[in-house]
mmCIF file of C-alpha atoms in Angstrom:
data_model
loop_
_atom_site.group_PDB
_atom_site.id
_atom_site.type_symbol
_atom_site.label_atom_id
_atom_site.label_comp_id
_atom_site.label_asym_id
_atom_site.label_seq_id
_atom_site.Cartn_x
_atom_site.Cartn_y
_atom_site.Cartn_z
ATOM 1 C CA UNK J 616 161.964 63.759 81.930
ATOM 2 C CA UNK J 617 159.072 65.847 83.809
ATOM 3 C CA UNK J 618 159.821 66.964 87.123
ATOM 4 C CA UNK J 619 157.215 67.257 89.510
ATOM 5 C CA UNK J 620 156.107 69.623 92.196
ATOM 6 C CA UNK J 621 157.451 69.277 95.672
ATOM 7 C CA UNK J 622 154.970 71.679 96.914
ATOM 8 C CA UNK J 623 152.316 69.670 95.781
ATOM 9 C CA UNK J 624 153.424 66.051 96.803
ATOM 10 C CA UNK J 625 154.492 66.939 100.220
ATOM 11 C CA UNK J 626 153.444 65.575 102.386
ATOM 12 C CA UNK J 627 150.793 63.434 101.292
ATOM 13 C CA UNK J 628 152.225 61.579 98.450
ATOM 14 C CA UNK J 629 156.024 61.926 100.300
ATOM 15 C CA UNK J 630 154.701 60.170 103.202
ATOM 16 C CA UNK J 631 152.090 58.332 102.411
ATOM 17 C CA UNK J 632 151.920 54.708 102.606
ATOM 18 C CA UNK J 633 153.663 52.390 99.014
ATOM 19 C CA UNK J 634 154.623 49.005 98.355
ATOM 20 C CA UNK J 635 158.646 48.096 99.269
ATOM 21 C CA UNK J 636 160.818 48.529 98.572
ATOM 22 C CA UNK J 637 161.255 52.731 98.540
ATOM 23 C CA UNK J 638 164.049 53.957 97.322
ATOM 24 C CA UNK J 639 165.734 57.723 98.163
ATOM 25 C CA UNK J 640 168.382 58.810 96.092
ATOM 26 C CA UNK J 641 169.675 62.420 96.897
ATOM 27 C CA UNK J 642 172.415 64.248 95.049
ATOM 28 C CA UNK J 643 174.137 67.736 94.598
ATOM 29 C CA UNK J 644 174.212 69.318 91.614
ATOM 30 C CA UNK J 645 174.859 72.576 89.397
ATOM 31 C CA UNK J 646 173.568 74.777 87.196
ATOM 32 C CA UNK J 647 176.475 75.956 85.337
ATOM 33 C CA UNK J 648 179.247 74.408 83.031
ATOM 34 C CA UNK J 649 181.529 72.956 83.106
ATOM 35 C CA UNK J 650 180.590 72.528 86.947
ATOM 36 C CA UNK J 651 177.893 70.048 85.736
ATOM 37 C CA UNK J 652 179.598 67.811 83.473
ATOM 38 C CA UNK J 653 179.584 65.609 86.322
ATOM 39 C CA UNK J 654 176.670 65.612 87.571
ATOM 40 C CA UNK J 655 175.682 62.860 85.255
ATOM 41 C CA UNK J 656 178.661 60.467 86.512
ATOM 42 C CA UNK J 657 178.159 61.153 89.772
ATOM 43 C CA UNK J 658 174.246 59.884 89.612
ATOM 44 C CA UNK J 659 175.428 56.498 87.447
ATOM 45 C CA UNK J 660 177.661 56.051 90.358
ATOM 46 C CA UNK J 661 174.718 56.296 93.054
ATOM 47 C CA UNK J 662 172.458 53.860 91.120
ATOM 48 C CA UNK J 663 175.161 51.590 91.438
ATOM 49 C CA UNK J 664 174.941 51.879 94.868
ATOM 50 C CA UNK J 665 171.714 51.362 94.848
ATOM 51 C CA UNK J 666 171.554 48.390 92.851
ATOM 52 C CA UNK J 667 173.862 46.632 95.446
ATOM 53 C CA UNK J 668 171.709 47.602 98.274
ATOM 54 C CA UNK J 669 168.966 46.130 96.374
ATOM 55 C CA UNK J 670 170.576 42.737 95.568
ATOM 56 C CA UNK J 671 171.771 42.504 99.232
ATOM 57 C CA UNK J 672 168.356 43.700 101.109
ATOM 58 C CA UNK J 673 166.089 42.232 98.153
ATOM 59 C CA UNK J 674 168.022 39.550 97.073
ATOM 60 C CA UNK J 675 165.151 37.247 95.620
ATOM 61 C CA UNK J 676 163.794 40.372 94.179
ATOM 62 C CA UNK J 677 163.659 40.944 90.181
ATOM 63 C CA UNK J 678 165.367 45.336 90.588
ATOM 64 C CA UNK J 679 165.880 45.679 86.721
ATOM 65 C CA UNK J 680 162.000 47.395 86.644
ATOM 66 C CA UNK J 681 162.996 49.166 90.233
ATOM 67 C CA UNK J 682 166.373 50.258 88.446
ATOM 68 C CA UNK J 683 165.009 51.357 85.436
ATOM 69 C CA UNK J 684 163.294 54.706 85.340
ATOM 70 C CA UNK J 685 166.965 55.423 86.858
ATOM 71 C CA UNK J 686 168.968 54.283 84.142
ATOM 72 C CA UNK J 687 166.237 56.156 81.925
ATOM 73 C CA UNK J 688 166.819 59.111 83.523
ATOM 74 C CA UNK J 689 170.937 59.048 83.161
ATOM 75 C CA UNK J 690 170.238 58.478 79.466
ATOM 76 C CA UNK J 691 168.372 62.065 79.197
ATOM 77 C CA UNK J 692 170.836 64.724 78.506
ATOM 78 C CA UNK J 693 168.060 67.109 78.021
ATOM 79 C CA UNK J 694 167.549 66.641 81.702
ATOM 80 C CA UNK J 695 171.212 66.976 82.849
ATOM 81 C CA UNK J 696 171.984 70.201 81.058
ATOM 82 C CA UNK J 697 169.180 72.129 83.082
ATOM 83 C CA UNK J 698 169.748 71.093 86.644
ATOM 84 C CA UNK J 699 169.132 72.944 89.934
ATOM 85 C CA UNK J 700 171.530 72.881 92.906
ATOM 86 C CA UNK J 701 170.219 69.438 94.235
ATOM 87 C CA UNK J 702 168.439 66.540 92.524
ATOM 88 C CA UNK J 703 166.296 64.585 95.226
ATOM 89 C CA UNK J 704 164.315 60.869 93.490
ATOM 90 C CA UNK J 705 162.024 58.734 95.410
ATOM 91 C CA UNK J 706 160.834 55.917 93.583
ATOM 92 C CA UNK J 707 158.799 52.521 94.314
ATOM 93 C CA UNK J 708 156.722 50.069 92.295
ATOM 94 C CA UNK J 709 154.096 52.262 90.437
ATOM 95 C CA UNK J 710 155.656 55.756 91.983
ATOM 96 C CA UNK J 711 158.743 57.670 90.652
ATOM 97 C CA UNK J 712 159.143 61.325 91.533
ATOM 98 C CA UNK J 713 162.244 63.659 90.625
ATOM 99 C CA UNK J 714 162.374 67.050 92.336
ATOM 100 C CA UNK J 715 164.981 69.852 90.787
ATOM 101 C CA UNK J 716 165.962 71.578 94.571
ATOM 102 C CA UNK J 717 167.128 75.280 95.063
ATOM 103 C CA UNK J 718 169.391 74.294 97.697
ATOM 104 C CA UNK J 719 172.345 71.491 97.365
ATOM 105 C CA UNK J 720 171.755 68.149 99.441
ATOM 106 C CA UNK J 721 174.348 65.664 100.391
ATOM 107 C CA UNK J 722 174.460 62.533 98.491
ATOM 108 C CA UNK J 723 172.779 59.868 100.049
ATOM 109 C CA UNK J 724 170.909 56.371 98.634
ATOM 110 C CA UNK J 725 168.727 54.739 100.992
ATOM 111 C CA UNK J 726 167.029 51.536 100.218
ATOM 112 C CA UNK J 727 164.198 50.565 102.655
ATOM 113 C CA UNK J 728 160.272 49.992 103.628
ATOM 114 C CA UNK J 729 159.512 53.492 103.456
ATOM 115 C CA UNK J 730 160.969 57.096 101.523
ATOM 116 C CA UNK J 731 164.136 58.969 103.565
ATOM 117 C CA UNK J 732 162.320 62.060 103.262
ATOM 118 C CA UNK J 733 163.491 64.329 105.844
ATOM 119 C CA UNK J 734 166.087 66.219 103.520
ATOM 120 C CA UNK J 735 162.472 67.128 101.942
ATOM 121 C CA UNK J 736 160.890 67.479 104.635
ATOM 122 C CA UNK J 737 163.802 69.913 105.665
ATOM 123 C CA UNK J 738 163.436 72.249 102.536
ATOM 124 C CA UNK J 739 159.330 72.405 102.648
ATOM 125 C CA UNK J 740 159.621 72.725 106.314
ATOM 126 C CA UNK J 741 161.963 75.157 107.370
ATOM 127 C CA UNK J 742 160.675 78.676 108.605
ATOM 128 C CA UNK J 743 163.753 80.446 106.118
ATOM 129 C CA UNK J 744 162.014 79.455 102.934
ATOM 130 C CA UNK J 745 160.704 82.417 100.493
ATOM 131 C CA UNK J 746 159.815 83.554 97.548
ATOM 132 C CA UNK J 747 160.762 86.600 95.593
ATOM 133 C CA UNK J 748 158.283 87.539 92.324
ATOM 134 C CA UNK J 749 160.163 89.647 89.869
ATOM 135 C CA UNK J 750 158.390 91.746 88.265
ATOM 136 C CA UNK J 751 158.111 94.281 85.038
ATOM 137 C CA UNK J 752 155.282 95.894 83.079
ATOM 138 C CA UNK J 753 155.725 92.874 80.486
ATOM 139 C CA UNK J 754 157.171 89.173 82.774
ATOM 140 C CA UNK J 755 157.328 88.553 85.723
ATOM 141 C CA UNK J 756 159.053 85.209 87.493
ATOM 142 C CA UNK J 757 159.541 83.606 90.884
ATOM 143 C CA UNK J 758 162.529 82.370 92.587
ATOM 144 C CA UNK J 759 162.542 80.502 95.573
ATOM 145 C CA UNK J 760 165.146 80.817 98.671
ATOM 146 C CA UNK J 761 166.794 80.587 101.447
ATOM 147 C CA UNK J 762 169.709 81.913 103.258
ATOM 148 C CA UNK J 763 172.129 79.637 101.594
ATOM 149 C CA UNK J 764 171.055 79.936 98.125
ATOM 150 C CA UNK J 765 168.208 81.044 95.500
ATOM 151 C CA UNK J 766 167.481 80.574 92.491
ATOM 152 C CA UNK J 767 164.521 80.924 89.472
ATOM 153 C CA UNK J 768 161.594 78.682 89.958
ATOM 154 C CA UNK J 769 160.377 76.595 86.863
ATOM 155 C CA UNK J 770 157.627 78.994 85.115
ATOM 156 C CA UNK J 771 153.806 78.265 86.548
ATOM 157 C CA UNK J 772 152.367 75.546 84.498
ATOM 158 C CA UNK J 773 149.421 76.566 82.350
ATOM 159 C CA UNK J 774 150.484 80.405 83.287
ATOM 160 C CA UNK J 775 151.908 82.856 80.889
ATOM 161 C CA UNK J 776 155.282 84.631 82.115
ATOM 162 C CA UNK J 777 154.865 88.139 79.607
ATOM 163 C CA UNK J 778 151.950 90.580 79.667
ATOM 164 C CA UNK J 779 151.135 89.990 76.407
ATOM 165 C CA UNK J 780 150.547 86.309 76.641
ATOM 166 C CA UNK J 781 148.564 86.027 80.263
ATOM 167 C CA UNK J 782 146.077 89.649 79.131
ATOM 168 C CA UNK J 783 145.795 88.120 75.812
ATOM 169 C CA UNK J 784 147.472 91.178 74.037
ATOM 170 C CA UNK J 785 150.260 92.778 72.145
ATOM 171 C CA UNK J 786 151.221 96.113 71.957
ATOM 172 C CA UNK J 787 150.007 96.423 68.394
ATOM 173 C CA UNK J 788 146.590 95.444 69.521
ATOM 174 C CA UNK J 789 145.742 97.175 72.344
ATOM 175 C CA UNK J 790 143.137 99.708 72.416
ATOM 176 C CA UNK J 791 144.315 103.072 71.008
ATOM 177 C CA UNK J 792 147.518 101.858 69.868
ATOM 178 C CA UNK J 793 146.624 102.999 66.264
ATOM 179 C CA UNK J 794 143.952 105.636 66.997
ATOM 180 C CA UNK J 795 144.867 108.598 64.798
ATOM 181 C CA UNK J 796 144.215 112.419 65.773
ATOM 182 C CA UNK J 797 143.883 115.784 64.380
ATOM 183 C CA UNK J 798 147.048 118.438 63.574
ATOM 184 C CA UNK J 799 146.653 120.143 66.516
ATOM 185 C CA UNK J 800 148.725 119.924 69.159
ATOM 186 C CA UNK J 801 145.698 119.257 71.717
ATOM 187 C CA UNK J 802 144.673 116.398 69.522
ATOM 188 C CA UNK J 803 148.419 114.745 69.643
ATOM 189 C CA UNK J 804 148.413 115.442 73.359
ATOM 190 C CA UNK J 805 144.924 113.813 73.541
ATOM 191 C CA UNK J 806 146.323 110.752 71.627
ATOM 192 C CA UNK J 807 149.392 110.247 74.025
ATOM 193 C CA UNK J 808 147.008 110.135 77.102
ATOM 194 C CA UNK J 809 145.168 107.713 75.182
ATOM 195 C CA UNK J 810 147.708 105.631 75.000
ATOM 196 C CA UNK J 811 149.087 105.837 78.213
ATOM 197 C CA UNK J 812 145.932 105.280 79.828
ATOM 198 C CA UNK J 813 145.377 102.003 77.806
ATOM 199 C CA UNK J 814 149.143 100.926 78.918
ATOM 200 C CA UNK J 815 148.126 101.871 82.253
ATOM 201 C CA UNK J 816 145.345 99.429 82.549
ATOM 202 C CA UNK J 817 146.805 97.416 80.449
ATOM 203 C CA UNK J 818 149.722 97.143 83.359
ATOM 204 C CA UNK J 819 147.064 96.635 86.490
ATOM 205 C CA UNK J 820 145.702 93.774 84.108
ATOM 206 C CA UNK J 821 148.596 92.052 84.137
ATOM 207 C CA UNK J 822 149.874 92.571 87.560
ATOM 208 C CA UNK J 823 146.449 91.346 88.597
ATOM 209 C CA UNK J 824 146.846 88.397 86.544
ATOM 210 C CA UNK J 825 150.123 87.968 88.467
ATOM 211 C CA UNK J 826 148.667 88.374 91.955
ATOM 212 C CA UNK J 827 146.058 85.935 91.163
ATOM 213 C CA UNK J 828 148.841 83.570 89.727
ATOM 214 C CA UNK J 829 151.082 83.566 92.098
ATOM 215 C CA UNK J 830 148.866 83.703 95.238
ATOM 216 C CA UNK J 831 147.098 80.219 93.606
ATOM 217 C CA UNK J 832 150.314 78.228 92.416
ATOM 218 C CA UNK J 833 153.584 79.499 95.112
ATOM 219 C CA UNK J 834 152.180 81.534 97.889
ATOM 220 C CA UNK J 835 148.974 79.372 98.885
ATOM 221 C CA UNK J 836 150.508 75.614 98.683
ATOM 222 C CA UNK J 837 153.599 77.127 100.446
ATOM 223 C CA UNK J 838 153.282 79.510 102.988
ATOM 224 C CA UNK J 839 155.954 81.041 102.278
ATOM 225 C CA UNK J 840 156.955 84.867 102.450
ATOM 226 C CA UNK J 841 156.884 87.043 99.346
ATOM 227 C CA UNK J 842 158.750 89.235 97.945
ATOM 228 C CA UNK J 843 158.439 91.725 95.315
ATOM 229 C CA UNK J 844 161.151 92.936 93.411
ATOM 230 C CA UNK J 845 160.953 95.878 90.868
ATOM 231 C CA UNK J 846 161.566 98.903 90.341
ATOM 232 C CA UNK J 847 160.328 101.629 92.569
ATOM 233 C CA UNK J 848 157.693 102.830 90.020
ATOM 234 C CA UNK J 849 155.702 99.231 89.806
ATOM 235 C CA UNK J 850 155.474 99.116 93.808
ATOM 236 C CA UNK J 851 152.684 101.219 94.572
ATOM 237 C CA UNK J 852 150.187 99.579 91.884
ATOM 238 C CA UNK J 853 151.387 96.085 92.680
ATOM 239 C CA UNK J 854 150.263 96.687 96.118
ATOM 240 C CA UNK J 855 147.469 98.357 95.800
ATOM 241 C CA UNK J 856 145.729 95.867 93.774
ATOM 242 C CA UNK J 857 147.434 92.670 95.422
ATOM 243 C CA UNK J 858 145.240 90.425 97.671
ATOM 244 C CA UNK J 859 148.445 88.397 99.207
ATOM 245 C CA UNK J 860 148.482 88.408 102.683
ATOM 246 C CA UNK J 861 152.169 86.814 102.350
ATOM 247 C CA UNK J 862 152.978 89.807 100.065
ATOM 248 C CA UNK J 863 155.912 91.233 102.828
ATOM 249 C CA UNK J 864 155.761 94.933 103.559
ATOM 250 C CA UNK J 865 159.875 95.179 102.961
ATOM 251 C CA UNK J 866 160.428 94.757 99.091
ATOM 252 C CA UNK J 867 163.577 94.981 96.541
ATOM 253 C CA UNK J 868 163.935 98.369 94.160
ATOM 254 C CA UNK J 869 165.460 96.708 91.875
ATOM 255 C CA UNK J 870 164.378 93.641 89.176
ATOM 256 C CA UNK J 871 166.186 90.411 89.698
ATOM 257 C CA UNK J 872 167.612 90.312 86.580
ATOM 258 C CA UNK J 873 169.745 92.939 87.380
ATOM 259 C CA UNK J 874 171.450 91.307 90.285
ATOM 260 C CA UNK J 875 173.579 88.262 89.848
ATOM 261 C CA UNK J 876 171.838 85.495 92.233
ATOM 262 C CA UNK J 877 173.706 85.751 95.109
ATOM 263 C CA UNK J 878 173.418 89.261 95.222
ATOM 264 C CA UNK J 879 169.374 88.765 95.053
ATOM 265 C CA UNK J 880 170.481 85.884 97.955
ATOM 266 C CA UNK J 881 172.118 88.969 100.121
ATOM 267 C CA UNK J 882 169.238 91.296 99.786
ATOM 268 C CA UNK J 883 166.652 88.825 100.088
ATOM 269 C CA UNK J 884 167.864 87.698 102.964
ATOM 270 C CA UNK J 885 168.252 90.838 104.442
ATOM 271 C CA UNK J 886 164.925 91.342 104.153
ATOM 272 C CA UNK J 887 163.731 87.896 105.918
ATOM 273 C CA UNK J 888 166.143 87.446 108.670
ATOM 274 C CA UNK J 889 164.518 89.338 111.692
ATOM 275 C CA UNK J 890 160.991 87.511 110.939
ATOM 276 C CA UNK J 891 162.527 84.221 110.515
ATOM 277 C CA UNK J 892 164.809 84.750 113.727
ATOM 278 C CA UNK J 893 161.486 85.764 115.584
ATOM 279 C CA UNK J 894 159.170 83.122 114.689
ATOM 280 C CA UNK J 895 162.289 80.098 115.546
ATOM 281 C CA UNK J 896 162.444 82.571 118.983
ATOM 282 C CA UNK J 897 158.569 82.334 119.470
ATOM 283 C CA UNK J 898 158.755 78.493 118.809
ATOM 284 C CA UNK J 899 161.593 78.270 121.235
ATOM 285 C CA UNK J 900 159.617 80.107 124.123
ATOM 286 C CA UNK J 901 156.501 78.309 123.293
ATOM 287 C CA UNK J 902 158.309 74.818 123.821
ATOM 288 C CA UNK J 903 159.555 76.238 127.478
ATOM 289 C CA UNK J 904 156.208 76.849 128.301
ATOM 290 C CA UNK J 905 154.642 73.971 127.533
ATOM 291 C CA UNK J 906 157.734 71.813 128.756
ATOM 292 C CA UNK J 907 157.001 73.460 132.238
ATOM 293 C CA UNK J 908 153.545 72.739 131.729
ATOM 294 C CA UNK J 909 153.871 68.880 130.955
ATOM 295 C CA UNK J 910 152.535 69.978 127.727
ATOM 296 C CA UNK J 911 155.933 69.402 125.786
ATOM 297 C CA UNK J 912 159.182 67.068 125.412
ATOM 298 C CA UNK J 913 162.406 66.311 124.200
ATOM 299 C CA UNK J 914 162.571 63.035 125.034
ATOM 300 C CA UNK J 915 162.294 60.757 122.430
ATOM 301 C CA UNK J 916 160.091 58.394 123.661
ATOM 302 C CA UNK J 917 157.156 60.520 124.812
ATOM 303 C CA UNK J 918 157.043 62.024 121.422
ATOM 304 C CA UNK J 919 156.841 59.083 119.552
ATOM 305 C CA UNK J 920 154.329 57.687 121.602
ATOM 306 C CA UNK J 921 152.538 61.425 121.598
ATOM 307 C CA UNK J 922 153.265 61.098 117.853
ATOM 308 C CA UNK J 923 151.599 57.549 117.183
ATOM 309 C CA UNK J 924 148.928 59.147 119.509
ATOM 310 C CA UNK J 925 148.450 62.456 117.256
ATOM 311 C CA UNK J 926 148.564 64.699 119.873
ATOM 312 C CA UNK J 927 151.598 66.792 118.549
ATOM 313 C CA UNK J 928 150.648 70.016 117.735
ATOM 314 C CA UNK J 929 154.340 71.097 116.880
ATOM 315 C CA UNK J 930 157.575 69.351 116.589
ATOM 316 C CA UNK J 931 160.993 70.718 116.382
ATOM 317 C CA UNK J 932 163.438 68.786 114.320
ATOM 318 C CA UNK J 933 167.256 69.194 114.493
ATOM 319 C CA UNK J 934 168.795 70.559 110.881
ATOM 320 C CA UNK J 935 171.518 67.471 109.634
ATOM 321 C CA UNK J 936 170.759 65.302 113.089
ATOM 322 C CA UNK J 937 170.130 61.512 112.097
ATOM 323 C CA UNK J 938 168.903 59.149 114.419
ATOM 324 C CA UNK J 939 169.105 55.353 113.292
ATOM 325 C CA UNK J 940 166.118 53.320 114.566
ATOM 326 C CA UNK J 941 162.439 52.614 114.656
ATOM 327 C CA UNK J 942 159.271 53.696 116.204
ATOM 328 C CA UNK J 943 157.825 50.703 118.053
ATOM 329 C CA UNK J 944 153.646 51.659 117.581
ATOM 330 C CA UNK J 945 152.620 49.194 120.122
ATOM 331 C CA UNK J 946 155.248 49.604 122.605
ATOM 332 C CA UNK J 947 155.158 53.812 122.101
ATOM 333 C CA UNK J 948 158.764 54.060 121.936
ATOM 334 C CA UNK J 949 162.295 54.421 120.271
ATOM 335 C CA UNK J 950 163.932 51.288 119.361
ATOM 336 C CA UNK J 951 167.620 51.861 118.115
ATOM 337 C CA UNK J 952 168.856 50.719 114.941
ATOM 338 C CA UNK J 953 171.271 50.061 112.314
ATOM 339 C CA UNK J 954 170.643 52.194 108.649
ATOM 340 C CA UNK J 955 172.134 48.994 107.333
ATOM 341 C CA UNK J 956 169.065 46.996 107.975
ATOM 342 C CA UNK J 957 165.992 47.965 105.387
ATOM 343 C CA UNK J 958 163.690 48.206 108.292
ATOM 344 C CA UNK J 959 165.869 50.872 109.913
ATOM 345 C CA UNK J 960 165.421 54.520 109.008
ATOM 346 C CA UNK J 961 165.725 57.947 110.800
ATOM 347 C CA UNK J 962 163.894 58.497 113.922
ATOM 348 C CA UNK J 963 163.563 62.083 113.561
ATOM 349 C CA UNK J 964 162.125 61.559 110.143
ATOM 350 C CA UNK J 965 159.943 59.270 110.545
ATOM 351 C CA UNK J 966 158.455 60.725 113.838
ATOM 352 C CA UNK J 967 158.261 64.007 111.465
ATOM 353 C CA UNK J 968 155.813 62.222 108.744
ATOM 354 C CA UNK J 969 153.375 60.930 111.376
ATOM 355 C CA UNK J 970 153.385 64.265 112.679
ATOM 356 C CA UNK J 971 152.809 65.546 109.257
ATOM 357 C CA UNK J 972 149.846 62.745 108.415
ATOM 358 C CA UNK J 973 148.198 63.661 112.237
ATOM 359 C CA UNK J 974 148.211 67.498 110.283
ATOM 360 C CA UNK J 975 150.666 68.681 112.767
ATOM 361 C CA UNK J 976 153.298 71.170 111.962
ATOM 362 C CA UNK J 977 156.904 70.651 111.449
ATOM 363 C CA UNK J 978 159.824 72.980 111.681
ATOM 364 C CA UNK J 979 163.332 71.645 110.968
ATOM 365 C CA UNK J 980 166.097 74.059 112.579
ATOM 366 C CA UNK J 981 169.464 74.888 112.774
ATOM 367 C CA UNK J 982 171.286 73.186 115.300
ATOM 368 C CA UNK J 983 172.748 76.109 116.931
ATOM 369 C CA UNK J 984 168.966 77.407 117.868
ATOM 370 C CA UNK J 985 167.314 74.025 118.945
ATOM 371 C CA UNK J 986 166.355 73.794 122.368
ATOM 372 C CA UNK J 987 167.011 70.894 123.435
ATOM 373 C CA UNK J 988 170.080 68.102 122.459
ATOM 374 C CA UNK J 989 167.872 64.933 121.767
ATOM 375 C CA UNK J 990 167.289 66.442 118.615
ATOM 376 C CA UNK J 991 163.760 67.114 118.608
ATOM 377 C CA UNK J 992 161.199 68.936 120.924
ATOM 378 C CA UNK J 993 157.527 68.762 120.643
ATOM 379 C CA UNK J 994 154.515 70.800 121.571
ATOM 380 C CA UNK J 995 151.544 68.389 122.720
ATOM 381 C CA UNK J 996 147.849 69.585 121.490
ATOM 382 C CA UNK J 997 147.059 68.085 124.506
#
């Protein structure tokens, strides 16, 4: 089973508009036996769920098609011997989309008109998110994380991880790796620079090739922070020929690989911290002053009608905060609901993906530093 690229999808395909019914299936998981055994019983049990939610909210509806890419994907033990920390699946008639996540989720199936994507929306969304690119004169590789967790991204389609693959060399082939010289010392000396020099550009080569890479596939799509860990003596060049403005000024001196993960965590977050505490403190201030302005809320029903209007610039979503209802479009306001009822989802989330498809910005954030208790708080464009 191919997983595909949350980056990518999100939000367009995430939110966008697909025939009912839409169903969200979200699950921990682990990477490590015997932790994962499972992982696979555990997802058999969801579908279950599901399948019961479908007979009772679809009952004149044929689910075995709906259920089956499920019950395919519970078959593939390929797939459940590599997972992540969370496993998220959204999947309606003609769409089916499995993301491997670098943080754990809680389980959760929802059956209804549109995805539950907020959990999503919450990992592409939230200002902790980074990247760290580990780097060596031969590989490099990207993780992605947060301040709960990390862990090693899936290599860069179509992109070699080792030197000799992406520069299209070996060591054997590179220029002046058999050049022969005279007796002489001079000569031998001569021949060492030689080499060095080749394995010298030979290095900038690659870590271009990296820059470019990286900067293209993670840093680009994401936004997200980067970054680099290696040792001290790869820093300088890096730099020097990078082109990332993400590329963060504080870095690790040490490779990954020689850090168990939640060391690399520890460090990492070290690192990020202070600027994610300052941009959640400039959001914060910038709601105040547009609240006192009339140019913000936190009430719920003049941002969804701001929301149906697009004029959200911003919007502040409580971390874990569920809201059962529906956003009335012609009445411009919050009508409460039940999740039982297929037509019901999350308010928050739902007011989050029009302010996504207006190309608004959305930050989801701990509770402890939202300011406001509605659960949301929004920043009017105008």
């Amino acid at each position: 089973m191919t997983t595909s690229s949350l980056t990518q999808d999100y939000p367009a395909i995430l939110s966008g508009d697909h025939e009912s019914p839409c169903l969200s299936l979200y699950q921990p998981t682990h990477r490590r036996h015997p932790e994962n055994d499972q992982d696979r019983i555990r997802f058999r049990n969801l579908v279950k769920q599901m399948e019961e939610s479908l007979r009772q909210k679809y009952p004149k509806r044929d689910v075995a098609p709906l259920l089956k890419p499920f019950e395919d994907l519970a078959d593939d033990r390929m797939f459940w011997n590599h997972n992540a920390d969370g496993l998220a699946i959204l999947s309606a008639p003609g769409l089916f989309r499995v993301y491997k996540l670098q943080r754990p989720v809680a389980e959760l199936v929802v059956v209804a008109d549109s995805f539950h994507t907020k959990p999503l929306m919450r990992i592409t969304q939230s200002a902790e998110r980074y990247h760290i690119l580990g780097l060596s004169r031969d590989s490099f590789k990207i993780y992605e994380g947060n301040r709960d967790a990390v862990g090693e991204m899936l290599p860069i389609e179509g992109v070699a991880q080792t030197a000799a693959a992406l520069i299209g060399k070996d060591t054997d082939s590179r220029e002046g790796a058999h050049r022969t010289y005279g007796p002489g010392g001079d000569a031998a000396r001569h021949g060492t620079d030689v080499k060095q020099d080749v394995a010298d550009r030979d290095t900038e080569q690659f870590f271009r090739a990296v820059d470019r890479a990286v900067m293209q596939h993670c840093s680009q799509p994401s936004g997200m922070r980067l970054i680099l860990a290696a040792l001290p003596e790869h820093h300088h060049l890096f730099r020097t020929i990078s082109s990332n403005p993400l590329l963060m000024k504080e870095a690790l001196d040490v490779h990954p690989d020689s850090l168990t993960l939640d060391a690399l965590r520890e460090r990492a977050w070290q690192l990020v911290q202070p600027h994610y505490l300052q941009r959640l403190a400039g959001l914060v201030e910038a709601f105040g002053k547009a609240a006192a302005n009339a140019q913000g809320s936190e009430a719920l029903d003049a941002i969804a009608k701001a929301a149906i209007e697009g004029r959200i610039a911003t919007l502040l979503i409580e971390a874990d905060r569920l809201i059962p209802g529906t956003v009335d479009v012609d009445a411009g306001k919050i009508i409460p609901g039940d999740l039982a009822d297929p037509n019901v989802d999350d308010v928050l989330d739902d007011l989050g993906e029009r302010v996504l498809k207006a190309g608004g910005e959305v930050i989801i954030v701990p509770a402890e530093r939202m300011p406001t208790k509605s659960g949301a708080a929004a920043i009017f464009r105008f």
